[in-house]
Amino acid sequence: MRLALLAALVWAGAAFSQPWPAKPVRVIVNVAPGGVADVTMRLLGARLTETLGQPFIVENRAGGDGYIGFEAVGRADPDGYTLLYSPGSSMMIAPHIVKRADLDPTKLLAPVAATGRVSLYVMTHPKVPVADFKELMAYARANPGKLNYGTPGNGTSPHIATEVFNRQAGVKLNHVPYKGAGPALKDLLGGVIDLVFDPGVGLAQAKAGKLRMIAVAGPVRHPDFPDVPTLEENGIRGVDGGPYFGFYASAGAPREATERLNREVLRVLQEPQVRSRFQGLAVDLAPPMTPAEFAAYVKAEWERYSRLIPELGIQ
């Protein structure tokens, strides 16, 4: 009996001391399927499953401006086996608009690894009678409030970008929030809304002629659309894809887990096939950051948007 008990204790101790991850890892994506965050997480999840030897199970928890996902991870056991993968806008922008005293993501969650961020692409439905950026500006100024634009949700990067665009271009576009870039794209294709500042999920439809690419809200033109100008080329500055996407753990998660995940994510992001897929999605890779450096980045962006949101009058 004593030998059996001793053997059981030794086995339990060995299992407990196994390096992270010793069992499947659950990753909550706090936006709907089909968007860039969802697609990039599934790509990274497949590679992490292979390289770390445990399944990375992706689960979408959209809605509540990101808070449904925040809560699922923030309230979980901080053992490193429940993670969040979130667009930067959910973490650094939306909480300035949707304020919950009972759930502060900056206190419940710990930044682990930054991955990438998007350029945005101004796309219109073919029914909108414009062929290029100049015509869009003329039409929007002649018809204030007539054009409806969709976004992945209130306080997301495309929402902030479009409101900055409204201010800089002197136009008025009406906001229609969705629960992800995928649902917004679906309604754009159906003609329910007129345009989007798309984070890259609609590029294939634009190539196929189902949507019209008007401009790029990013530093450079897209190689597949060399004739489509950037907004900066047209004198409109300050419109961008927002902060970096990234992994977060519950506050208090083991340092071993967060540091190993950080190292592995940075390594996977250097793989040619991953970089190629990110490039195909028009996602710019984040510079390598340690968890501490990513936390400092999150803090700085949080403070920047705390000033910008009131300036834009977004509530």
PDB file of C-alpha atoms in Angstrom:
ATOM      1  CA  MET A   1       0.000   0.000   0.000  1.00  0.00           C
ATOM      2  CA  ARG A   2       2.778   2.385   0.979  1.00  0.00           C
ATOM      3  CA  LEU A   3       4.669   1.597  -2.218  1.00  0.00           C
ATOM      4  CA  ALA A   4       1.551   2.210  -4.294  1.00  0.00           C
ATOM      5  CA  LEU A   5       0.926   5.526  -2.546  1.00  0.00           C
ATOM      6  CA  LEU A   6       4.548   6.580  -2.992  1.00  0.00           C
ATOM      7  CA  ALA A   7       4.430   5.655  -6.683  1.00  0.00           C
ATOM      8  CA  ALA A   8       1.240   7.694  -7.126  1.00  0.00           C
ATOM      9  CA  LEU A   9       2.804  10.717  -5.436  1.00  0.00           C
ATOM     10  CA  VAL A  10       5.932  10.458  -7.568  1.00  0.00           C
ATOM     11  CA  TRP A  11       3.806  10.199 -10.735  1.00  0.00           C
ATOM     12  CA  ALA A  12       1.700  13.200  -9.718  1.00  0.00           C
ATOM     13  CA  GLY A  13       4.794  15.252  -8.975  1.00  0.00           C
ATOM     14  CA  ALA A  14       6.327  14.370 -12.314  1.00  0.00           C
ATOM     15  CA  ALA A  15       3.119  15.342 -14.130  1.00  0.00           C
ATOM     16  CA  PHE A  16       2.893  18.606 -12.239  1.00  0.00           C
ATOM     17  CA  SER A  17       6.486  19.483 -13.085  1.00  0.00           C
ATOM     18  CA  GLN A  18       6.054  18.893 -16.806  1.00  0.00           C
ATOM     19  CA  PRO A  19       6.979  21.984 -18.830  1.00  0.00           C
ATOM     20  CA  TRP A  20       4.156  24.041 -20.264  1.00  0.00           C
ATOM     21  CA  PRO A  21       2.132  22.996 -22.186  1.00  0.00           C
ATOM     22  CA  ALA A  22       1.389  19.616 -20.647  1.00  0.00           C
ATOM     23  CA  LYS A  23      -2.221  19.526 -21.890  1.00  0.00           C
ATOM     24  CA  PRO A  24      -4.390  21.204 -24.573  1.00  0.00           C
ATOM     25  CA  VAL A  25      -4.443  25.005 -24.643  1.00  0.00           C
ATOM     26  CA  ARG A  26      -7.707  26.868 -25.190  1.00  0.00           C
ATOM     27  CA  VAL A  27      -7.467  30.154 -27.108  1.00  0.00           C
ATOM     28  CA  ILE A  28     -10.429  32.526 -27.047  1.00  0.00           C
ATOM     29  CA  VAL A  29     -10.734  34.850 -30.058  1.00  0.00           C
ATOM     30  CA  ASN A  30     -13.014  37.710 -29.072  1.00  0.00           C
ATOM     31  CA  VAL A  31     -14.311  38.454 -32.576  1.00  0.00           C
ATOM     32  CA  ALA A  32     -16.464  36.519 -35.039  1.00  0.00           C
ATOM     33  CA  PRO A  33     -15.127  33.872 -37.436  1.00  0.00           C
ATOM     34  CA  GLY A  34     -13.902  35.065 -40.807  1.00  0.00           C
ATOM     35  CA  GLY A  35     -12.043  38.197 -39.741  1.00  0.00           C
ATOM     36  CA  VAL A  36      -8.290  38.710 -39.825  1.00  0.00           C
ATOM     37  CA  ALA A  37      -7.889  37.992 -36.104  1.00  0.00           C
ATOM     38  CA  ASP A  38      -9.709  34.687 -36.477  1.00  0.00           C
ATOM     39  CA  VAL A  39      -7.821  33.669 -39.622  1.00  0.00           C
ATOM     40  CA  THR A  40      -4.385  34.552 -38.244  1.00  0.00           C
ATOM     41  CA  MET A  41      -5.082  32.802 -34.935  1.00  0.00           C
ATOM     42  CA  ARG A  42      -6.117  29.604 -36.695  1.00  0.00           C
ATOM     43  CA  LEU A  43      -2.941  29.748 -38.760  1.00  0.00           C
ATOM     44  CA  LEU A  44      -0.787  30.298 -35.676  1.00  0.00           C
ATOM     45  CA  GLY A  45      -2.770  27.761 -33.663  1.00  0.00           C
ATOM     46  CA  ALA A  46      -2.084  25.039 -36.217  1.00  0.00           C
ATOM     47  CA  ARG A  47       1.646  25.746 -36.134  1.00  0.00           C
ATOM     48  CA  LEU A  48       1.803  26.014 -32.328  1.00  0.00           C
ATOM     49  CA  THR A  49      -0.009  22.680 -32.084  1.00  0.00           C
ATOM     50  CA  GLU A  50       2.756  21.143 -34.166  1.00  0.00           C
ATOM     51  CA  THR A  51       5.715  22.842 -32.540  1.00  0.00           C
ATOM     52  CA  LEU A  52       4.606  22.619 -28.898  1.00  0.00           C
ATOM     53  CA  GLY A  53       3.060  19.161 -29.109  1.00  0.00           C
ATOM     54  CA  GLN A  54      -0.335  20.035 -27.589  1.00  0.00           C
ATOM     55  CA  PRO A  55      -3.574  21.050 -29.334  1.00  0.00           C
ATOM     56  CA  PHE A  56      -4.302  24.780 -29.470  1.00  0.00           C
ATOM     57  CA  ILE A  57      -8.095  24.823 -29.533  1.00  0.00           C
ATOM     58  CA  VAL A  58      -9.523  28.032 -30.994  1.00  0.00           C
ATOM     59  CA  GLU A  59     -12.901  29.214 -29.727  1.00  0.00           C
ATOM     60  CA  ASN A  60     -14.675  32.344 -30.978  1.00  0.00           C
ATOM     61  CA  ARG A  61     -16.400  34.413 -28.296  1.00  0.00           C
ATOM     62  CA  ALA A  62     -17.610  37.459 -30.209  1.00  0.00           C
ATOM     63  CA  GLY A  63     -19.820  40.244 -28.926  1.00  0.00           C
ATOM     64  CA  GLY A  64     -19.926  42.712 -26.090  1.00  0.00           C
ATOM     65  CA  ASP A  65     -17.240  44.821 -27.802  1.00  0.00           C
ATOM     66  CA  GLY A  66     -14.676  42.170 -26.890  1.00  0.00           C
ATOM     67  CA  TYR A  67     -15.753  41.828 -23.263  1.00  0.00           C
ATOM     68  CA  ILE A  68     -17.268  38.367 -23.683  1.00  0.00           C
ATOM     69  CA  GLY A  69     -13.804  37.123 -24.602  1.00  0.00           C
ATOM     70  CA  PHE A  70     -12.130  39.235 -21.921  1.00  0.00           C
ATOM     71  CA  GLU A  71     -14.343  37.737 -19.249  1.00  0.00           C
ATOM     72  CA  ALA A  72     -13.900  34.136 -20.446  1.00  0.00           C
ATOM     73  CA  VAL A  73     -10.122  34.444 -20.101  1.00  0.00           C
ATOM     74  CA  GLY A  74      -9.897  36.881 -17.205  1.00  0.00           C
ATOM     75  CA  ARG A  75     -12.095  34.727 -14.984  1.00  0.00           C
ATOM     76  CA  ALA A  76     -10.361  31.468 -15.960  1.00  0.00           C
ATOM     77  CA  ASP A  77      -7.824  29.636 -13.832  1.00  0.00           C
ATOM     78  CA  PRO A  78      -4.536  31.546 -14.374  1.00  0.00           C
ATOM     79  CA  ASP A  79      -2.616  28.408 -15.228  1.00  0.00           C
ATOM     80  CA  GLY A  80      -1.638  29.392 -18.771  1.00  0.00           C
ATOM     81  CA  TYR A  81      -4.091  27.010 -20.432  1.00  0.00           C
ATOM     82  CA  THR A  82      -6.755  29.587 -21.302  1.00  0.00           C
ATOM     83  CA  LEU A  83      -5.503  32.417 -23.510  1.00  0.00           C
ATOM     84  CA  LEU A  84      -6.971  35.341 -25.409  1.00  0.00           C
ATOM     85  CA  TYR A  85      -6.109  36.309 -28.970  1.00  0.00           C
ATOM     86  CA  SER A  86      -7.451  39.771 -29.636  1.00  0.00           C
ATOM     87  CA  PRO A  87      -7.281  42.608 -32.133  1.00  0.00           C
ATOM     88  CA  GLY A  88      -5.493  45.579 -30.651  1.00  0.00           C
ATOM     89  CA  SER A  89      -8.647  47.645 -30.978  1.00  0.00           C
ATOM     90  CA  SER A  90     -10.538  45.397 -28.565  1.00  0.00           C
ATOM     91  CA  MET A  91      -7.873  45.735 -25.908  1.00  0.00           C
ATOM     92  CA  MET A  92      -6.648  49.299 -26.381  1.00  0.00           C
ATOM     93  CA  ILE A  93      -9.579  51.192 -27.925  1.00  0.00           C
ATOM     94  CA  ALA A  94     -12.979  49.673 -27.081  1.00  0.00           C
ATOM     95  CA  PRO A  95     -12.567  49.883 -23.271  1.00  0.00           C
ATOM     96  CA  HIS A  96     -12.468  53.676 -23.567  1.00  0.00           C
ATOM     97  CA  ILE A  97     -15.970  53.504 -25.055  1.00  0.00           C
ATOM     98  CA  VAL A  98     -17.519  50.536 -23.243  1.00  0.00           C
ATOM     99  CA  LYS A  99     -16.428  51.037 -19.647  1.00  0.00           C
ATOM    100  CA  ARG A 100     -17.079  48.266 -17.131  1.00  0.00           C
ATOM    101  CA  ALA A 101     -15.916  48.866 -13.582  1.00  0.00           C
ATOM    102  CA  ASP A 102     -16.226  45.150 -12.851  1.00  0.00           C
ATOM    103  CA  LEU A 103     -14.044  44.073 -15.768  1.00  0.00           C
ATOM    104  CA  ASP A 104     -10.897  46.011 -16.614  1.00  0.00           C
ATOM    105  CA  PRO A 105      -8.993  44.020 -19.276  1.00  0.00           C
ATOM    106  CA  THR A 106      -5.715  45.742 -18.412  1.00  0.00           C
ATOM    107  CA  LYS A 107      -5.952  44.294 -14.887  1.00  0.00           C
ATOM    108  CA  LEU A 108      -7.470  40.901 -15.714  1.00  0.00           C
ATOM    109  CA  LEU A 109      -5.155  40.115 -18.622  1.00  0.00           C
ATOM    110  CA  ALA A 110      -1.404  40.069 -19.158  1.00  0.00           C
ATOM    111  CA  PRO A 111       0.123  40.801 -22.600  1.00  0.00           C
ATOM    112  CA  VAL A 112       2.184  37.890 -23.897  1.00  0.00           C
ATOM    113  CA  ALA A 113       3.066  38.282 -27.592  1.00  0.00           C
ATOM    114  CA  ALA A 114       2.280  40.749 -30.371  1.00  0.00           C
ATOM    115  CA  THR A 115       1.705  39.318 -33.842  1.00  0.00           C
ATOM    116  CA  GLY A 116       0.714  41.841 -36.517  1.00  0.00           C
ATOM    117  CA  ARG A 117      -1.613  44.580 -37.644  1.00  0.00           C
ATOM    118  CA  VAL A 118      -3.515  45.369 -40.785  1.00  0.00           C
ATOM    119  CA  SER A 119      -3.687  48.083 -43.340  1.00  0.00           C
ATOM    120  CA  LEU A 120      -7.251  49.032 -44.193  1.00  0.00           C
ATOM    121  CA  TYR A 121      -8.755  49.068 -47.659  1.00  0.00           C
ATOM    122  CA  VAL A 122     -11.554  51.409 -48.637  1.00  0.00           C
ATOM    123  CA  MET A 123     -13.983  49.236 -50.600  1.00  0.00           C
ATOM    124  CA  THR A 124     -17.384  50.081 -52.002  1.00  0.00           C
ATOM    125  CA  HIS A 125     -20.262  48.013 -53.329  1.00  0.00           C
ATOM    126  CA  PRO A 126     -20.616  48.358 -57.126  1.00  0.00           C
ATOM    127  CA  LYS A 127     -24.010  50.048 -56.671  1.00  0.00           C
ATOM    128  CA  VAL A 128     -22.247  53.127 -55.251  1.00  0.00           C
ATOM    129  CA  PRO A 129     -21.790  55.394 -58.310  1.00  0.00           C
ATOM    130  CA  VAL A 130     -18.068  56.044 -57.892  1.00  0.00           C
ATOM    131  CA  ALA A 131     -15.064  54.614 -59.713  1.00  0.00           C
ATOM    132  CA  ASP A 132     -12.171  56.058 -57.746  1.00  0.00           C
ATOM    133  CA  PHE A 133     -11.224  58.035 -54.661  1.00  0.00           C
ATOM    134  CA  LYS A 134     -11.844  61.439 -56.242  1.00  0.00           C
ATOM    135  CA  GLU A 135     -15.370  60.417 -57.228  1.00  0.00           C
ATOM    136  CA  LEU A 136     -16.028  58.949 -53.762  1.00  0.00           C
ATOM    137  CA  MET A 137     -15.084  62.266 -52.161  1.00  0.00           C
ATOM    138  CA  ALA A 138     -17.281  64.226 -54.536  1.00  0.00           C
ATOM    139  CA  TYR A 139     -20.234  61.899 -53.964  1.00  0.00           C
ATOM    140  CA  ALA A 140     -19.848  61.812 -50.166  1.00  0.00           C
ATOM    141  CA  ARG A 141     -19.614  65.600 -49.947  1.00  0.00           C
ATOM    142  CA  ALA A 142     -22.647  66.044 -52.196  1.00  0.00           C
ATOM    143  CA  ASN A 143     -24.643  63.474 -50.205  1.00  0.00           C
ATOM    144  CA  PRO A 144     -23.758  63.927 -46.522  1.00  0.00           C
ATOM    145  CA  GLY A 145     -25.099  61.114 -44.358  1.00  0.00           C
ATOM    146  CA  LYS A 146     -26.229  59.011 -47.300  1.00  0.00           C
ATOM    147  CA  LEU A 147     -23.419  56.432 -47.317  1.00  0.00           C
ATOM    148  CA  ASN A 148     -23.399  53.700 -44.654  1.00  0.00           C
ATOM    149  CA  TYR A 149     -20.139  52.066 -43.642  1.00  0.00           C
ATOM    150  CA  GLY A 150     -19.767  48.791 -41.766  1.00  0.00           C
ATOM    151  CA  THR A 151     -17.164  47.868 -39.173  1.00  0.00           C
ATOM    152  CA  PRO A 152     -16.284  44.834 -37.027  1.00  0.00           C
ATOM    153  CA  GLY A 153     -17.850  46.687 -34.094  1.00  0.00           C
ATOM    154  CA  ASN A 154     -17.998  49.857 -32.065  1.00  0.00           C
ATOM    155  CA  GLY A 155     -14.531  51.018 -31.053  1.00  0.00           C
ATOM    156  CA  THR A 156     -12.688  48.711 -33.452  1.00  0.00           C
ATOM    157  CA  SER A 157      -9.770  49.961 -35.532  1.00  0.00           C
ATOM    158  CA  PRO A 158     -11.865  50.310 -38.717  1.00  0.00           C
ATOM    159  CA  HIS A 159     -14.422  52.329 -36.752  1.00  0.00           C
ATOM    160  CA  ILE A 160     -11.782  54.692 -35.361  1.00  0.00           C
ATOM    161  CA  ALA A 161     -10.069  54.909 -38.760  1.00  0.00           C
ATOM    162  CA  THR A 162     -13.287  55.816 -40.557  1.00  0.00           C
ATOM    163  CA  GLU A 163     -14.170  58.463 -37.996  1.00  0.00           C
ATOM    164  CA  VAL A 164     -10.687  59.954 -38.358  1.00  0.00           C
ATOM    165  CA  PHE A 165     -11.274  59.858 -42.119  1.00  0.00           C
ATOM    166  CA  ASN A 166     -14.616  61.654 -41.683  1.00  0.00           C
ATOM    167  CA  ARG A 167     -12.844  64.404 -39.777  1.00  0.00           C
ATOM    168  CA  GLN A 168      -9.844  64.692 -42.078  1.00  0.00           C
ATOM    169  CA  ALA A 169     -11.822  64.501 -45.341  1.00  0.00           C
ATOM    170  CA  GLY A 170     -14.724  66.666 -44.204  1.00  0.00           C
ATOM    171  CA  VAL A 171     -17.397  64.062 -44.948  1.00  0.00           C
ATOM    172  CA  LYS A 172     -20.155  62.312 -43.010  1.00  0.00           C
ATOM    173  CA  LEU A 173     -20.439  58.520 -43.307  1.00  0.00           C
ATOM    174  CA  ASN A 174     -22.928  56.632 -41.120  1.00  0.00           C
ATOM    175  CA  HIS A 175     -21.612  53.851 -38.882  1.00  0.00           C
ATOM    176  CA  VAL A 176     -23.165  50.360 -38.909  1.00  0.00           C
ATOM    177  CA  PRO A 177     -21.402  48.101 -36.352  1.00  0.00           C
ATOM    178  CA  TYR A 178     -21.187  44.310 -36.749  1.00  0.00           C
ATOM    179  CA  LYS A 179     -19.713  41.511 -34.636  1.00  0.00           C
ATOM    180  CA  GLY A 180     -16.652  41.036 -36.784  1.00  0.00           C
ATOM    181  CA  ALA A 181     -15.114  41.896 -40.157  1.00  0.00           C
ATOM    182  CA  GLY A 182     -16.636  38.774 -41.731  1.00  0.00           C
ATOM    183  CA  PRO A 183     -20.276  39.763 -41.091  1.00  0.00           C
ATOM    184  CA  ALA A 184     -19.576  43.335 -42.269  1.00  0.00           C
ATOM    185  CA  LEU A 185     -18.051  41.999 -45.484  1.00  0.00           C
ATOM    186  CA  LYS A 186     -21.045  39.741 -46.059  1.00  0.00           C
ATOM    187  CA  ASP A 187     -23.447  42.673 -45.888  1.00  0.00           C
ATOM    188  CA  LEU A 188     -21.216  44.774 -48.132  1.00  0.00           C
ATOM    189  CA  LEU A 189     -21.270  42.018 -50.748  1.00  0.00           C
ATOM    190  CA  GLY A 190     -25.054  41.908 -50.399  1.00  0.00           C
ATOM    191  CA  GLY A 191     -25.400  45.652 -50.862  1.00  0.00           C
ATOM    192  CA  VAL A 192     -26.850  46.161 -47.383  1.00  0.00           C
ATOM    193  CA  ILE A 193     -24.113  48.728 -46.644  1.00  0.00           C
ATOM    194  CA  ASP A 194     -22.193  50.931 -49.059  1.00  0.00           C
ATOM    195  CA  LEU A 195     -18.569  50.720 -48.036  1.00  0.00           C
ATOM    196  CA  VAL A 196     -16.065  49.452 -45.485  1.00  0.00           C
ATOM    197  CA  PHE A 197     -12.561  50.173 -44.334  1.00  0.00           C
ATOM    198  CA  ASP A 198     -11.732  46.498 -44.731  1.00  0.00           C
ATOM    199  CA  PRO A 199      -8.856  44.885 -42.778  1.00  0.00           C
ATOM    200  CA  GLY A 200      -7.967  42.588 -45.678  1.00  0.00           C
ATOM    201  CA  VAL A 201     -10.672  39.918 -45.581  1.00  0.00           C
ATOM    202  CA  GLY A 202     -12.307  41.369 -48.720  1.00  0.00           C
ATOM    203  CA  LEU A 203      -9.224  41.428 -50.943  1.00  0.00           C
ATOM    204  CA  ALA A 204     -10.231  38.291 -52.855  1.00  0.00           C
ATOM    205  CA  GLN A 205     -13.676  39.733 -53.586  1.00  0.00           C
ATOM    206  CA  ALA A 206     -12.090  42.974 -54.786  1.00  0.00           C
ATOM    207  CA  LYS A 207      -9.787  41.007 -57.090  1.00  0.00           C
ATOM    208  CA  ALA A 208     -12.824  39.158 -58.443  1.00  0.00           C
ATOM    209  CA  GLY A 209     -14.604  42.432 -59.205  1.00  0.00           C
ATOM    210  CA  LYS A 210     -17.361  41.892 -56.654  1.00  0.00           C
ATOM    211  CA  LEU A 211     -16.207  44.978 -54.746  1.00  0.00           C
ATOM    212  CA  ARG A 212     -14.477  48.154 -55.844  1.00  0.00           C
ATOM    213  CA  MET A 213     -11.161  49.063 -54.228  1.00  0.00           C
ATOM    214  CA  ILE A 214     -10.980  52.832 -53.778  1.00  0.00           C
ATOM    215  CA  ALA A 215      -7.981  53.590 -51.542  1.00  0.00           C
ATOM    216  CA  VAL A 216      -5.491  52.123 -49.063  1.00  0.00           C
ATOM    217  CA  ALA A 217      -5.348  53.333 -45.465  1.00  0.00           C
ATOM    218  CA  GLY A 218      -1.777  52.229 -44.960  1.00  0.00           C
ATOM    219  CA  PRO A 219       1.795  53.232 -45.718  1.00  0.00           C
ATOM    220  CA  VAL A 220       2.040  51.721 -49.224  1.00  0.00           C
ATOM    221  CA  ARG A 221      -0.123  50.640 -52.139  1.00  0.00           C
ATOM    222  CA  HIS A 222      -1.137  46.986 -52.304  1.00  0.00           C
ATOM    223  CA  PRO A 223       0.933  45.062 -54.905  1.00  0.00           C
ATOM    224  CA  ASP A 224      -2.204  43.479 -56.389  1.00  0.00           C
ATOM    225  CA  PHE A 225      -3.822  46.906 -56.825  1.00  0.00           C
ATOM    226  CA  PRO A 226      -0.947  49.112 -58.015  1.00  0.00           C
ATOM    227  CA  ASP A 227      -3.257  51.796 -59.412  1.00  0.00           C
ATOM    228  CA  VAL A 228      -5.156  52.274 -56.128  1.00  0.00           C
ATOM    229  CA  PRO A 229      -3.619  55.173 -54.157  1.00  0.00           C
ATOM    230  CA  THR A 230      -3.074  55.474 -50.440  1.00  0.00           C
ATOM    231  CA  LEU A 231      -5.022  58.030 -48.438  1.00  0.00           C
ATOM    232  CA  GLU A 232      -1.802  59.849 -47.643  1.00  0.00           C
ATOM    233  CA  GLU A 233      -1.208  60.339 -51.351  1.00  0.00           C
ATOM    234  CA  ASN A 234      -4.505  62.221 -51.317  1.00  0.00           C
ATOM    235  CA  GLY A 235      -3.493  64.376 -48.352  1.00  0.00           C
ATOM    236  CA  ILE A 236      -5.433  62.449 -45.686  1.00  0.00           C
ATOM    237  CA  ARG A 237      -3.228  61.449 -42.753  1.00  0.00           C
ATOM    238  CA  GLY A 238      -3.686  59.663 -39.451  1.00  0.00           C
ATOM    239  CA  VAL A 239      -5.913  56.875 -40.793  1.00  0.00           C
ATOM    240  CA  ASP A 240      -4.459  53.440 -40.001  1.00  0.00           C
ATOM    241  CA  GLY A 241      -5.255  49.881 -38.995  1.00  0.00           C
ATOM    242  CA  GLY A 242      -4.741  50.450 -35.286  1.00  0.00           C
ATOM    243  CA  PRO A 243      -2.660  48.595 -32.694  1.00  0.00           C
ATOM    244  CA  TYR A 244      -1.134  45.134 -33.002  1.00  0.00           C
ATOM    245  CA  PHE A 245      -3.100  41.940 -32.525  1.00  0.00           C
ATOM    246  CA  GLY A 246      -1.733  39.703 -29.822  1.00  0.00           C
ATOM    247  CA  PHE A 247      -1.897  36.928 -27.257  1.00  0.00           C
ATOM    248  CA  TYR A 248      -2.918  37.596 -23.653  1.00  0.00           C
ATOM    249  CA  ALA A 249      -3.018  35.337 -20.595  1.00  0.00           C
ATOM    250  CA  SER A 250      -4.980  35.617 -17.382  1.00  0.00           C
ATOM    251  CA  ALA A 251      -3.148  37.903 -14.957  1.00  0.00           C
ATOM    252  CA  GLY A 252      -1.018  35.752 -12.703  1.00  0.00           C
ATOM    253  CA  ALA A 253      -0.354  33.051 -15.302  1.00  0.00           C
ATOM    254  CA  PRO A 254       2.940  31.212 -14.769  1.00  0.00           C
ATOM    255  CA  ARG A 255       5.935  33.100 -16.099  1.00  0.00           C
ATOM    256  CA  GLU A 256       7.240  29.875 -17.639  1.00  0.00           C
ATOM    257  CA  ALA A 257       4.089  29.591 -19.758  1.00  0.00           C
ATOM    258  CA  THR A 258       3.996  33.210 -20.949  1.00  0.00           C
ATOM    259  CA  GLU A 259       7.694  33.347 -21.750  1.00  0.00           C
ATOM    260  CA  ARG A 260       7.644  30.052 -23.629  1.00  0.00           C
ATOM    261  CA  LEU A 261       4.579  31.065 -25.626  1.00  0.00           C
ATOM    262  CA  ASN A 262       6.226  34.400 -26.427  1.00  0.00           C
ATOM    263  CA  ARG A 263       9.380  32.687 -27.697  1.00  0.00           C
ATOM    264  CA  GLU A 264       7.444  30.183 -29.753  1.00  0.00           C
ATOM    265  CA  VAL A 265       5.135  32.773 -31.322  1.00  0.00           C
ATOM    266  CA  LEU A 266       8.124  34.906 -32.317  1.00  0.00           C
ATOM    267  CA  ARG A 267       9.816  31.861 -33.821  1.00  0.00           C
ATOM    268  CA  VAL A 268       6.724  30.742 -35.753  1.00  0.00           C
ATOM    269  CA  LEU A 269       6.229  34.259 -37.116  1.00  0.00           C
ATOM    270  CA  GLN A 270       9.619  33.991 -38.813  1.00  0.00           C
ATOM    271  CA  GLU A 271       8.685  30.856 -40.742  1.00  0.00           C
ATOM    272  CA  PRO A 272       8.454  31.556 -44.501  1.00  0.00           C
ATOM    273  CA  GLN A 273       5.046  29.909 -44.894  1.00  0.00           C
ATOM    274  CA  VAL A 274       3.579  31.901 -42.004  1.00  0.00           C
ATOM    275  CA  ARG A 275       5.088  35.167 -43.225  1.00  0.00           C
ATOM    276  CA  SER A 276       3.748  34.471 -46.709  1.00  0.00           C
ATOM    277  CA  ARG A 277       0.256  33.836 -45.370  1.00  0.00           C
ATOM    278  CA  PHE A 278       0.353  37.008 -43.273  1.00  0.00           C
ATOM    279  CA  GLN A 279       1.502  38.935 -46.333  1.00  0.00           C
ATOM    280  CA  GLY A 280      -1.364  37.452 -48.352  1.00  0.00           C
ATOM    281  CA  LEU A 281      -3.754  38.747 -45.705  1.00  0.00           C
ATOM    282  CA  ALA A 282      -2.057  42.156 -45.859  1.00  0.00           C
ATOM    283  CA  VAL A 283      -0.974  41.828 -42.215  1.00  0.00           C
ATOM    284  CA  ASP A 284       2.248  43.595 -41.209  1.00  0.00           C
ATOM    285  CA  LEU A 285       4.268  41.638 -38.658  1.00  0.00           C
ATOM    286  CA  ALA A 286       4.898  43.231 -35.289  1.00  0.00           C
ATOM    287  CA  PRO A 287       8.528  43.769 -34.313  1.00  0.00           C
ATOM    288  CA  PRO A 288       9.775  41.155 -31.841  1.00  0.00           C
ATOM    289  CA  MET A 289       8.729  42.071 -28.298  1.00  0.00           C
ATOM    290  CA  THR A 290       9.171  40.358 -24.948  1.00  0.00           C
ATOM    291  CA  PRO A 291       6.046  40.147 -22.742  1.00  0.00           C
ATOM    292  CA  ALA A 292       7.302  43.211 -20.845  1.00  0.00           C
ATOM    293  CA  GLU A 293       7.861  45.168 -24.053  1.00  0.00           C
ATOM    294  CA  PHE A 294       4.432  44.213 -25.354  1.00  0.00           C
ATOM    295  CA  ALA A 295       2.904  45.311 -22.047  1.00  0.00           C
ATOM    296  CA  ALA A 296       4.633  48.696 -22.394  1.00  0.00           C
ATOM    297  CA  TYR A 297       3.314  49.003 -25.953  1.00  0.00           C
ATOM    298  CA  VAL A 298      -0.239  48.205 -24.810  1.00  0.00           C
ATOM    299  CA  LYS A 299       0.012  50.846 -22.072  1.00  0.00           C
ATOM    300  CA  ALA A 300       1.258  53.516 -24.490  1.00  0.00           C
ATOM    301  CA  GLU A 301      -1.456  52.781 -27.074  1.00  0.00           C
ATOM    302  CA  TRP A 302      -4.120  52.677 -24.351  1.00  0.00           C
ATOM    303  CA  GLU A 303      -3.110  56.183 -23.300  1.00  0.00           C
ATOM    304  CA  ARG A 304      -2.981  57.464 -26.890  1.00  0.00           C
ATOM    305  CA  TYR A 305      -6.532  56.310 -27.607  1.00  0.00           C
ATOM    306  CA  SER A 306      -7.770  57.657 -24.289  1.00  0.00           C
ATOM    307  CA  ARG A 307      -7.040  61.085 -25.763  1.00  0.00           C
ATOM    308  CA  LEU A 308      -8.164  60.390 -29.356  1.00  0.00           C
ATOM    309  CA  ILE A 309     -11.586  58.876 -28.584  1.00  0.00           C
ATOM    310  CA  PRO A 310     -13.008  62.020 -26.912  1.00  0.00           C
ATOM    311  CA  GLU A 311     -11.600  64.159 -29.735  1.00  0.00           C
ATOM    312  CA  LEU A 312     -13.628  62.105 -32.241  1.00  0.00           C
ATOM    313  CA  GLY A 313     -16.777  62.297 -30.137  1.00  0.00           C
ATOM    314  CA  ILE A 314     -17.162  58.501 -30.135  1.00  0.00           C
ATOM    315  CA  GLN A 315     -19.337  57.099 -27.368  1.00  0.00           C
TER     316      GLN A 315
END
